[in-house]
Structure formats: C-alpha cells, structure tokens
Short mmCIF file of C-alpha atoms and ligand atoms in Angstrom, two decimals:
data_model
loop_
_atom_site.label_atom_id
_atom_site.label_comp_id
_atom_site.label_asym_id
_atom_site.label_seq_id
_atom_site.Cartn_x
_atom_site.Cartn_y
_atom_site.Cartn_z
CA MET A 1 -0.02 -0.05 0.00
CA ILE A 2 1.18 3.45 -0.41
CA GLU A 3 3.16 4.62 2.47
CA ARG A 4 1.95 7.54 4.60
CA THR A 5 4.29 10.16 5.18
CA LEU A 6 2.21 12.63 7.26
CA TYR A 7 3.18 11.49 10.55
CA SER A 8 6.72 11.59 12.76
CA SER A 9 7.59 9.07 15.34
CA ASP A 10 6.35 11.42 18.03
CA HIS A 11 2.97 11.34 16.51
CA ASP A 12 3.14 7.58 16.30
CA LEU A 13 3.97 7.34 19.98
CA PHE A 14 0.85 9.62 20.80
CA ARG A 15 -1.13 7.32 18.54
CA ALA A 16 0.05 4.25 20.43
CA SER A 17 -0.95 5.92 23.90
CA PHE A 18 -4.32 7.02 22.57
CA ARG A 19 -5.08 3.38 21.20
CA ARG A 20 -4.34 2.16 24.56
CA PHE A 21 -6.65 4.53 26.23
CA LEU A 22 -9.34 3.50 23.85
CA ASP A 23 -8.71 -0.33 24.62
CA GLU A 24 -8.47 0.11 28.38
CA GLU A 25 -10.74 3.09 29.23
CA VAL A 26 -13.26 3.09 26.46
CA ARG A 27 -13.92 -0.15 24.80
CA PRO A 28 -14.86 -2.19 28.03
CA TYR A 29 -17.63 0.34 28.92
CA TYR A 30 -18.90 1.13 25.31
CA ASP A 31 -21.73 -1.24 25.27
CA ALA A 32 -23.04 0.06 28.41
CA TRP A 33 -22.72 3.79 27.19
CA GLU A 34 -24.56 2.82 24.05
CA ASP A 35 -27.45 1.33 26.15
CA GLN A 36 -27.65 4.49 28.44
CA GLY A 37 -27.07 7.05 25.51
CA TYR A 38 -23.98 8.81 26.73
CA VAL A 39 -20.49 8.15 27.69
CA ASP A 40 -19.65 8.38 31.43
CA ARG A 41 -18.27 11.79 32.42
CA GLU A 42 -15.30 10.05 34.09
CA VAL A 43 -13.98 9.09 30.67
CA TRP A 44 -13.64 12.92 29.93
CA ARG A 45 -11.50 13.52 33.07
CA LYS A 46 -9.36 10.35 32.23
CA ALA A 47 -8.94 11.69 28.63
CA GLY A 48 -7.98 15.21 29.95
CA ALA A 49 -5.50 13.77 32.54
CA LEU A 50 -3.56 11.94 29.77
CA GLY A 51 -3.59 14.92 27.39
CA PHE A 52 -6.15 13.81 25.02
CA LEU A 53 -8.28 16.74 25.09
CA CYS A 54 -7.54 20.21 23.52
CA PRO A 55 -4.06 19.04 22.54
CA THR A 56 -3.51 21.86 20.15
CA MET A 57 -4.38 24.55 22.63
CA PRO A 58 -1.14 26.58 24.03
CA GLU A 59 0.36 25.13 27.21
CA GLN A 60 -0.91 28.50 28.91
CA TYR A 61 -4.42 27.13 28.49
CA GLY A 62 -3.85 23.51 29.42
CA GLY A 63 -3.09 22.08 26.04
CA ALA A 64 0.13 20.74 24.69
CA GLY A 65 0.56 23.43 21.85
CA VAL A 66 1.01 20.63 19.33
CA ASP A 67 0.05 20.67 15.75
CA ARG A 68 -3.32 19.55 14.29
CA LEU A 69 -1.94 15.95 13.24
CA TYR A 70 -2.37 15.07 16.93
CA SER A 71 -6.00 15.96 16.63
CA ALA A 72 -6.12 13.89 13.36
CA ILE A 73 -4.76 11.05 15.22
CA ILE A 74 -7.56 11.20 17.63
CA PHE A 75 -10.18 11.32 14.98
CA GLU A 76 -8.31 8.35 13.08
CA GLU A 77 -8.15 6.16 16.20
CA ILE A 78 -11.79 6.95 17.00
CA GLY A 79 -12.86 5.97 13.57
CA ARG A 80 -10.68 2.77 13.78
CA SER A 81 -12.14 1.83 17.10
CA GLY A 82 -15.75 2.40 16.25
CA ALA A 83 -16.10 4.41 19.54
CA THR A 84 -17.71 7.21 17.79
CA GLY A 85 -19.67 8.19 20.74
CA LEU A 86 -16.83 10.23 22.20
CA GLY A 87 -17.36 13.98 21.58
CA PHE A 88 -13.80 14.95 22.24
CA GLY A 89 -13.33 16.34 18.65
CA LEU A 90 -16.21 18.86 18.79
CA HIS A 91 -15.09 19.82 22.19
CA SER A 92 -11.23 20.09 21.47
CA ASP A 93 -11.22 21.08 17.80
CA ILE A 94 -14.21 23.06 17.23
CA VAL A 95 -15.48 24.69 20.54
CA ALA A 96 -12.02 25.32 22.12
CA PRO A 97 -10.55 27.05 18.99
CA TYR A 98 -13.45 29.46 18.79
CA LEU A 99 -12.58 30.31 22.49
CA LEU A 100 -8.99 30.74 21.76
CA ALA A 101 -9.43 32.82 18.63
CA TYR A 102 -12.09 35.14 19.66
CA GLY A 103 -12.70 34.85 23.53
CA SER A 104 -11.42 37.46 26.06
CA ASP A 105 -8.54 36.60 28.21
CA ASP A 106 -11.03 36.17 30.98
CA LEU A 107 -13.05 33.63 28.98
CA LYS A 108 -9.89 31.64 27.71
CA GLU A 109 -8.60 31.40 31.31
CA ARG A 110 -12.04 30.43 32.69
CA TYR A 111 -12.91 27.74 30.35
CA LEU A 112 -9.88 26.49 28.38
CA PRO A 113 -7.69 24.56 31.12
CA ALA A 114 -10.83 23.11 32.71
CA MET A 115 -11.94 21.91 29.18
CA ALA A 116 -8.37 20.38 28.71
CA ARG A 117 -8.78 18.65 32.07
CA GLY A 118 -12.08 17.21 31.11
CA GLU A 119 -13.61 19.06 33.78
CA LEU A 120 -16.01 21.15 31.50
CA ILE A 121 -17.39 20.02 28.43
CA GLY A 122 -18.21 22.13 25.48
CA ALA A 123 -20.81 22.20 22.73
CA ILE A 124 -21.79 24.48 19.81
CA ALA A 125 -25.41 25.27 19.02
CA MET A 126 -26.09 26.47 15.49
CA SER A 127 -28.95 24.26 14.34
CA GLU A 128 -32.66 24.98 15.36
CA PRO A 129 -35.75 23.03 14.71
CA SER A 130 -36.57 25.00 11.82
CA ALA A 131 -33.09 25.89 10.40
CA GLY A 132 -30.09 23.57 9.92
CA SER A 133 -28.32 24.19 6.35
CA ASP A 134 -29.81 27.75 6.12
CA LEU A 135 -28.01 29.10 9.16
CA GLN A 136 -29.07 32.74 8.18
CA GLY A 137 -32.75 31.33 8.92
CA ILE A 138 -32.09 30.99 12.69
CA ARG A 139 -34.50 32.59 15.07
CA ALA A 140 -32.36 32.59 18.33
CA SER A 141 -31.99 36.22 19.33
CA ALA A 142 -29.88 38.13 21.80
CA VAL A 143 -30.87 41.76 22.60
CA ARG A 144 -28.68 44.15 24.24
CA ASP A 145 -29.75 45.20 27.76
CA GLY A 146 -27.11 47.22 29.84
CA ASP A 147 -24.05 45.22 30.07
CA THR A 148 -25.85 41.74 29.20
CA TRP A 149 -27.35 40.08 26.16
CA VAL A 150 -30.88 38.68 26.57
CA LEU A 151 -30.90 35.33 24.90
CA ASN A 152 -33.99 33.66 23.60
CA GLY A 153 -34.47 30.53 21.43
CA SER A 154 -34.12 27.01 21.08
CA LYS A 155 -31.50 24.74 19.46
CA THR A 156 -31.50 21.06 18.38
CA PHE A 157 -29.33 18.25 17.43
CA ILE A 158 -26.49 19.45 19.52
CA THR A 159 -23.63 17.19 20.07
CA ASN A 160 -22.40 16.93 23.89
CA GLY A 161 -25.71 18.94 24.53
CA TRP A 162 -26.73 16.87 27.49
CA HIS A 163 -23.24 16.69 29.09
CA CYS A 164 -22.07 20.14 28.24
CA ASP A 165 -21.20 22.79 30.73
CA LEU A 166 -20.68 25.66 28.24
CA VAL A 167 -21.97 26.12 24.73
CA ILE A 168 -21.29 28.63 22.00
CA VAL A 169 -24.58 29.81 20.94
CA VAL A 170 -25.09 31.18 17.47
CA ALA A 171 -27.76 33.93 17.70
CA LYS A 172 -29.05 37.11 15.84
CA THR A 173 -28.05 40.20 17.57
CA ASP A 174 -29.40 42.37 14.80
CA PRO A 175 -32.00 40.34 12.82
CA ALA A 176 -32.51 43.15 10.21
CA LEU A 177 -28.75 42.68 8.86
CA GLY A 178 -29.27 38.95 7.98
CA ALA A 179 -25.69 37.15 8.20
CA LYS A 180 -24.13 40.29 9.22
CA GLY A 181 -26.47 40.44 12.34
CA ILE A 182 -25.26 37.11 13.76
CA SER A 183 -23.12 36.75 17.02
CA LEU A 184 -21.63 33.95 19.06
CA LEU A 185 -22.30 34.08 22.86
CA VAL A 186 -20.66 31.61 25.44
CA VAL A 187 -23.46 30.40 27.45
CA ASP A 188 -22.75 28.47 30.90
CA THR A 189 -25.13 25.95 32.27
CA GLY A 190 -25.23 27.80 35.44
CA MET A 191 -26.92 30.81 33.81
CA PRO A 192 -30.56 31.18 34.78
CA GLY A 193 -32.99 30.44 31.88
CA PHE A 194 -30.87 27.72 30.29
CA SER A 195 -32.11 24.51 30.26
CA LYS A 196 -31.43 21.18 28.35
CA GLY A 197 -34.12 19.05 26.75
CA LYS A 198 -34.31 15.24 26.53
CA ARG A 199 -31.44 13.24 25.00
CA LEU A 200 -32.34 12.55 21.17
CA LYS A 201 -32.72 8.87 20.19
CA LYS A 202 -30.77 8.27 17.14
CA ALA A 203 -30.31 5.67 14.43
CA GLY A 204 -26.48 5.53 15.14
CA LEU A 205 -23.91 7.38 17.30
CA LYS A 206 -25.77 5.79 20.13
CA ALA A 207 -23.38 6.58 23.00
CA GLN A 208 -23.06 10.39 21.91
CA ASP A 209 -25.25 12.73 23.67
CA THR A 210 -27.18 14.81 21.43
CA ALA A 211 -29.80 17.13 22.92
CA GLU A 212 -32.06 20.02 22.49
CA LEU A 213 -31.13 23.33 24.30
CA PHE A 214 -33.57 26.07 25.37
CA PHE A 215 -32.73 29.61 26.10
CA ASP A 216 -35.45 31.55 28.03
CA SER A 217 -34.44 35.13 28.55
CA VAL A 218 -30.82 34.01 29.57
CA ARG A 219 -28.73 37.08 30.70
CA VAL A 220 -25.34 36.60 29.07
CA PRO A 221 -22.77 38.97 30.16
CA ASP A 222 -21.22 41.15 27.39
CA GLY A 223 -17.86 39.61 28.40
CA ASN A 224 -19.22 36.32 27.02
CA LEU A 225 -19.58 37.51 23.57
CA LEU A 226 -16.81 35.97 21.22
CA GLY A 227 -15.03 38.78 19.28
CA ARG A 228 -17.52 41.41 18.05
CA ALA A 229 -21.26 41.52 17.70
CA GLY A 230 -22.34 40.98 14.07
CA GLU A 231 -19.16 39.14 13.09
CA GLY A 232 -20.26 35.51 14.24
CA PHE A 233 -20.92 34.36 10.65
CA ILE A 234 -17.47 35.31 9.57
CA TYR A 235 -15.93 33.65 12.53
CA LEU A 236 -18.03 30.39 11.81
CA MET A 237 -16.52 30.54 8.18
CA GLN A 238 -12.82 30.74 9.17
CA GLU A 239 -12.44 27.13 10.28
CA LEU A 240 -14.63 25.30 7.88
CA ALA A 241 -11.84 23.55 6.17
CA TRP A 242 -10.56 22.03 9.26
CA GLU A 243 -14.05 21.23 10.78
CA ARG A 244 -14.98 19.48 7.50
CA MET A 245 -11.52 17.58 7.34
CA GLN A 246 -12.16 16.11 10.77
CA ILE A 247 -15.22 14.40 9.25
CA ALA A 248 -13.38 13.12 6.40
CA ILE A 249 -10.46 11.93 8.55
CA LEU A 250 -12.75 9.92 10.82
CA ALA A 251 -14.52 8.68 7.59
CA VAL A 252 -11.46 7.20 5.87
CA SER A 253 -10.23 5.38 9.01
CA ALA A 254 -13.76 3.96 9.70
CA CYS A 255 -13.50 2.68 5.98
CA GLU A 256 -10.24 1.03 6.77
CA ALA A 257 -11.64 -0.62 9.88
CA ALA A 258 -14.74 -1.85 8.31
CA LEU A 259 -12.33 -3.35 5.49
CA HIS A 260 -10.25 -5.02 8.10
CA TRP A 261 -13.15 -6.55 9.86
CA THR A 262 -14.66 -7.79 6.95
CA ILE A 263 -11.51 -9.40 5.51
CA GLU A 264 -11.19 -11.19 8.94
CA TYR A 265 -14.69 -12.26 8.84
CA THR A 266 -14.91 -13.55 5.33
CA ARG A 267 -11.56 -15.43 5.93
CA SER A 268 -13.15 -17.25 8.92
CA ARG A 269 -16.91 -17.93 7.78
CA LYS A 270 -17.44 -20.82 5.39
CA ALA A 271 -20.33 -21.58 2.80
CA PHE A 272 -20.73 -24.24 0.12
CA GLY A 273 -17.64 -25.97 1.61
CA SER A 274 -15.16 -22.83 1.06
CA GLU A 275 -14.28 -19.49 2.90
CA ILE A 276 -16.43 -16.66 1.83
CA ILE A 277 -13.40 -14.74 0.90
CA GLY A 278 -12.74 -17.27 -1.83
CA PHE A 279 -16.00 -16.25 -3.74
CA GLN A 280 -15.15 -14.04 -6.65
CA ASN A 281 -17.93 -11.70 -5.64
CA THR A 282 -16.27 -11.34 -2.28
CA ARG A 283 -12.84 -10.77 -3.44
CA PHE A 284 -13.85 -8.29 -6.19
CA THR A 285 -16.12 -6.40 -3.87
CA LEU A 286 -13.17 -6.05 -1.34
CA ALA A 287 -10.70 -5.44 -4.03
CA ALA A 288 -12.92 -2.37 -5.34
CA LEU A 289 -13.45 -0.97 -1.96
CA LYS A 290 -9.79 -1.46 -0.90
CA THR A 291 -8.88 0.61 -4.02
CA GLU A 292 -11.26 3.38 -3.27
CA VAL A 293 -10.37 3.61 0.20
CA GLN A 294 -6.60 3.93 -0.73
CA VAL A 295 -7.52 6.64 -3.15
CA ALA A 296 -9.40 8.41 -0.29
CA ARG A 297 -6.64 7.82 2.05
CA VAL A 298 -3.99 9.59 -0.26
CA PHE A 299 -6.32 12.46 -0.95
CA VAL A 300 -7.18 13.25 2.70
CA ASP A 301 -3.60 12.95 3.67
CA ARG A 302 -2.65 15.49 0.91
CA CYS A 303 -5.50 17.82 2.15
CA MET A 304 -4.06 17.35 5.65
CA GLU A 305 -0.63 18.70 4.33
CA LEU A 306 -2.35 21.68 2.59
CA LEU A 307 -4.24 22.29 5.83
CA LEU A 308 -1.14 22.39 7.83
CA ALA A 309 0.53 24.68 5.32
CA GLY A 310 -2.51 26.96 5.38
CA LYS A 311 -3.28 26.21 1.92
CA LEU A 312 -6.39 24.08 2.12
CA ASP A 313 -9.31 25.98 0.36
CA ALA A 314 -12.95 25.47 1.36
CA PRO A 315 -14.25 23.80 -1.89
CA THR A 316 -11.30 21.22 -1.64
CA ALA A 317 -12.24 20.52 1.99
CA ALA A 318 -15.77 20.25 0.97
CA MET A 319 -14.91 17.59 -1.72
CA ALA A 320 -13.17 15.55 1.19
CA LYS A 321 -16.17 15.73 3.37
CA TYR A 322 -18.58 14.84 0.71
CA TRP A 323 -16.56 12.04 -1.07
CA THR A 324 -15.28 10.31 1.84
CA THR A 325 -18.46 10.10 3.74
CA GLU A 326 -20.18 8.93 0.69
CA LEU A 327 -17.47 6.34 0.46
CA GLN A 328 -17.95 5.40 4.12
CA GLY A 329 -21.63 4.86 3.56
CA LYS A 330 -20.73 2.45 0.55
CA VAL A 331 -18.05 0.59 2.31
CA THR A 332 -19.96 -0.02 5.39
CA ASP A 333 -23.11 -1.23 3.67
CA ASP A 334 -21.05 -3.50 1.23
CA CYS A 335 -19.02 -4.90 4.16
CA LEU A 336 -22.36 -5.35 6.15
CA GLN A 337 -23.65 -7.56 3.30
CA LEU A 338 -20.48 -9.66 3.11
CA HIS A 339 -21.23 -10.49 6.91
CA GLY A 340 -24.57 -11.86 6.05
CA GLY A 341 -27.26 -12.08 8.88
CA TYR A 342 -24.41 -11.34 11.55
CA GLY A 343 -23.70 -8.06 10.00
CA TYR A 344 -27.09 -6.83 10.91
CA MET A 345 -26.38 -7.80 14.64
CA TRP A 346 -25.51 -4.96 16.91
CA GLU A 347 -22.83 -6.95 18.70
CA TYR A 348 -20.67 -7.02 15.30
CA PRO A 349 -18.64 -3.82 14.97
CA ILE A 350 -19.76 -3.52 11.30
CA ALA A 351 -23.47 -3.12 12.19
CA ARG A 352 -22.48 -0.09 14.42
CA ALA A 353 -20.19 1.29 11.90
CA TRP A 354 -23.01 0.99 9.29
CA ALA A 355 -25.34 2.93 11.54
CA ASP A 356 -22.68 5.44 12.63
CA ALA A 357 -21.59 6.07 8.96
CA ARG A 358 -25.11 7.45 8.04
CA VAL A 359 -25.04 10.79 9.87
CA GLN A 360 -21.60 11.73 8.35
CA ARG A 361 -23.51 12.90 5.12
CA ILE A 362 -25.66 15.01 7.06
CA TYR A 363 -23.88 17.07 9.72
CA GLY A 364 -21.01 19.25 9.24
CA GLY A 365 -22.93 20.63 6.40
CA THR A 366 -24.83 18.18 4.51
CA ASN A 367 -23.34 16.63 1.29
CA GLU A 368 -25.69 18.63 -0.93
CA ILE A 369 -24.52 21.91 0.46
CA MET A 370 -20.86 20.49 0.04
CA LYS A 371 -21.77 19.89 -3.60
CA GLU A 372 -23.20 23.58 -3.76
CA ILE A 373 -19.86 24.92 -2.57
CA ILE A 374 -17.82 22.81 -4.97
CA ALA A 375 -20.23 23.71 -7.77
CA ARG A 376 -19.65 27.44 -6.97
CA THR A 377 -16.01 26.84 -8.52
CA LEU A 378 -17.11 25.43 -11.82
C1 FAD B 401 -26.09 13.41 15.18
C2 FAD B 401 -26.08 14.96 14.86
C3 FAD B 401 -25.44 15.78 15.52
C4 FAD B 401 -25.24 17.04 15.32
N1 FAD B 401 -24.45 18.01 15.85
C5 FAD B 401 -24.62 19.20 15.69
C6 FAD B 401 -23.99 20.18 16.60
O1 FAD B 401 -23.30 19.88 17.60
N2 FAD B 401 -24.39 21.53 16.42
C7 FAD B 401 -25.29 21.97 15.63
O2 FAD B 401 -25.21 23.13 15.56
N3 FAD B 401 -25.91 21.18 14.85
C8 FAD B 401 -25.62 19.77 14.85
N4 FAD B 401 -26.22 18.92 14.03
C9 FAD B 401 -27.22 19.51 12.99
C10 FAD B 401 -26.60 19.36 11.57
O3 FAD B 401 -25.63 20.24 11.43
C11 FAD B 401 -27.85 19.60 10.71
O4 FAD B 401 -28.63 18.49 10.72
C12 FAD B 401 -27.35 19.67 9.13
O5 FAD B 401 -26.66 21.04 9.18
C13 FAD B 401 -28.61 19.68 8.23
O6 FAD B 401 -29.52 20.56 8.46
P1 FAD B 401 -31.09 20.12 8.89
O7 FAD B 401 -31.13 19.02 9.80
O8 FAD B 401 -31.92 21.38 9.48
O9 FAD B 401 -31.62 19.72 7.31
P2 FAD B 401 -32.19 20.86 6.37
O10 FAD B 401 -31.32 21.87 6.13
O11 FAD B 401 -33.62 20.93 6.51
O12 FAD B 401 -32.00 19.95 4.88
C14 FAD B 401 -32.91 18.89 4.47
C15 FAD B 401 -32.37 18.28 3.12
O13 FAD B 401 -32.48 19.33 2.25
C16 FAD B 401 -31.33 19.69 1.69
N5 FAD B 401 -31.11 20.96 1.24
C17 FAD B 401 -30.93 22.13 2.20
N6 FAD B 401 -30.56 23.14 1.61
C18 FAD B 401 -30.32 22.75 0.36
C19 FAD B 401 -29.76 23.52 -0.84
N7 FAD B 401 -29.41 24.82 -0.81
N8 FAD B 401 -29.25 22.84 -1.92
C20 FAD B 401 -29.65 21.51 -2.04
N9 FAD B 401 -30.09 20.66 -0.97
C21 FAD B 401 -30.61 21.48 0.08
C22 FAD B 401 -30.38 19.16 2.71
O14 FAD B 401 -29.05 18.70 2.10
C23 FAD B 401 -30.99 17.91 3.15
O15 FAD B 401 -30.86 16.83 2.38
C24 FAD B 401 -26.11 17.65 14.30
C25 FAD B 401 -27.02 16.70 13.50
C26 FAD B 401 -26.80 15.35 13.83
C27 FAD B 401 -27.96 14.43 13.14
#
C-alpha cells in the first residue's frame, strides 16, 4: 500500500498511547454507554489527565501546543475503534479553537484549562428546529440590555448537548442585517433560563449525547460575546476547512476498519464448503473497496498537508467531506452485506459502523451543501 508520510515518530507514540486509552478506558464500557445513551463523564476526566483533550491549545491554557496532526490521530483512532460516541473532537477542535481565537483573556482562562482537564465539556449550538443548512434562517436572538445580552430561542441536534457545561450559541443580535447580524455567545449551564431538553434517540452514534437546548431570557454578560457583535458568521466561516477535514479523517479510518473486520470475517466464515473470501464476488467487492479507500486515504492525507501549510481551501475540504463520507456509507454497507445476517447484529462492529456512518453525510454541512460549495468553483 502507499506509505503514509504525514506523521513523525512522536505522532506515532501519541497514537499508540491514545489507542491504549481506547482499549483500556473506552472499549470495555462502550456497550453500556450505548445502552444509556451517553458516555460516562469520568472518561472525559481520564482523557484530560492523559492529554487527549484540547492538545492543540497553547500550554498556557492547558493544552500541549502541538500541531493538528495530533487531533487527526484522535479522529483516526476513534474511527478505527468504532467508539464514535466520544464527543472529544467537537470539544477540542471546534469549541476550544473559537474560544482561543475570539474569546477575551478572561474567557480563555475561565474555560480552556478546565476543558483540557475534562472538567468542563463544550458544545456548539447552531442548528434549530426550523433551520439547519440555512444558518441565516435561525431565530435565536440576543438583545442588548445594559451590559448583558438577553438570549431567547431553542437549538436542536446538539452534540455533547446533554453533558455540556458551556455552549457557544449562534444567535441574531441584529435580525435586520441577516448574516451580518449573527453573533456567538458563550453560555454557561449555570446561567438562569438555560435548560437542556431530552437526549435525542438516534439511528446511530448511540453513545453520543445529542440534545435540545432552550434559552429563556438568559442574561449573558457582554464579556461572554466572542469577538465583535455581528461578526459571528464570518468567524464560523474561518475554520470550515478544518472542521470538514475532521469528518473526512474519521470517515477514511472508519472505512479502513470496516475493510479490516470484513476481511477477517470472510476468511473465517464458510459456505458451500469454502471460505466466503474465496468467492469471486467477495474478492472483487473487497478489491474495489480497498482501491477506493486507498484513493481516499491519499487524498485526505494530501488535504491535511495543505491544511497544515494554511493552503487548504473551502471547496477542496468540501470535496473531502462529501466524497469520503459517501464512500464510508458504501464501504460499511457492502461490508455489512459480506457479513450476512451477523452483519445486522449490533454485537458485530460492522453493524455499528454502518449505523454510525449515516450521519456523516448530514452533519458538518450536508453533502448537498458540499456540492453547492464545489459547484460554485465550476
Ligand atoms: C447526530 C447529529 C449531531 C449534530 N450535531 C450538531 C451540533 O453539535 N451543533 C449543531 O449546531 N448542529 C448539529 N447537528 C445538526 C446538523 O448540522 C444539521 O442536521 C445539518 O446541518 C442539516 O440541517 P437540517 O437537519 O436542518 O436539514 P435541512 O437543512 O432542513 O436539509 C434537509 C435536506 O435538504 C437539503 N438541502 C437544504 N438546503 C439545500 C440547498 N441549498 N441545496 C440542496 N439541498 C439542500 C439538505 O441537504 C437535506 O438533504 C447535528 C445533527 C446530527 C444528526
């Protein structure tokens, strides 16, 4: 196979220790977490103590100040292990970077070190019951009153929403201005008027707590505004390439894992007197998938190189998100088929991988929106 050149020996050591963490602190508990619908909070603290949360944040704020390849390793290993219920990525690589880039010193000191320790869990709330893809259609509003913003509205489908201690809320501070009237406010669960709805029952990602959030005249101090009022939409656009790469990275490693499990399974299962892998249909299916996964791997690694060099543009990142997640759907579906009835049983990792894969085409900007972004470059 084509050798990967992205990682150094330091990265490899980090990967080995995160893999061990998943084997020892996650896998043994994962079935129970899926049944209860959320991971135990304790795993966040353990991950924080070992440096697996917010690794790219500066040391001053509790991180290790390392490059984004360390985050990429976390996404890859989560994809490989199938422990997709861990909401570490969103916390470390979406919420924390907004705080770092646009938060005041006070906000950074208050939240980032505790997030890196796993004592506080972060979420970001953009989507609403009536607006997802069309972010400008959100209704949550924050009206200035003295030195606070009075926030009203509701959000849905929020990852880490049930566990979260702080949430970055996207709200309109000047509805008349459309995208130019959108701001980002950091809301603490302790603020009166903030409540969490029920955990949502999902078709996959069953250990991931996804919830509705409600804001009823929550008084958010002006100091909790990220950056400047009205610039929220611009801030949300800044890191889209990285946010989409996170999904693509996980997609490719999930494909690799699905292939691995299926090759093992079809080697051990027999029908009509021979191993399933001996049938030409099995071999050709796996050969085709392996080829496509290799193509995806090389493309995503190259995109990561560009990202690290500050050269990955939004349309290329959209291609990566769109194409790898479509591939993930195809690979997990074909691999499930090769498992026969066992593939449909939850105790088999391929069944979970298949169910978990579906949402990858929906969140982080749907794949239709990705095609819109790509189409604008035609
Ligand atoms: C498990 C899960 C976790 C999530 N986590 C979060 C989170 O942490 N924070 C958060 O804010 N949101 C989160 N989301 C929400 C997610 O980002 C939205 O579901 C997604 O953006 C799509 O929005 P929607 O569901 O409103 O669908 P809609 O926007 O209503 O889209 C419905 C369909 O119409 C299509 N469509 C819409 N506009 C166009 C267009 N212009 N051209 C062509 N087709 C179009 C879509 O592609 C889709 O197929 C999560 C969702 C899920 C399922």
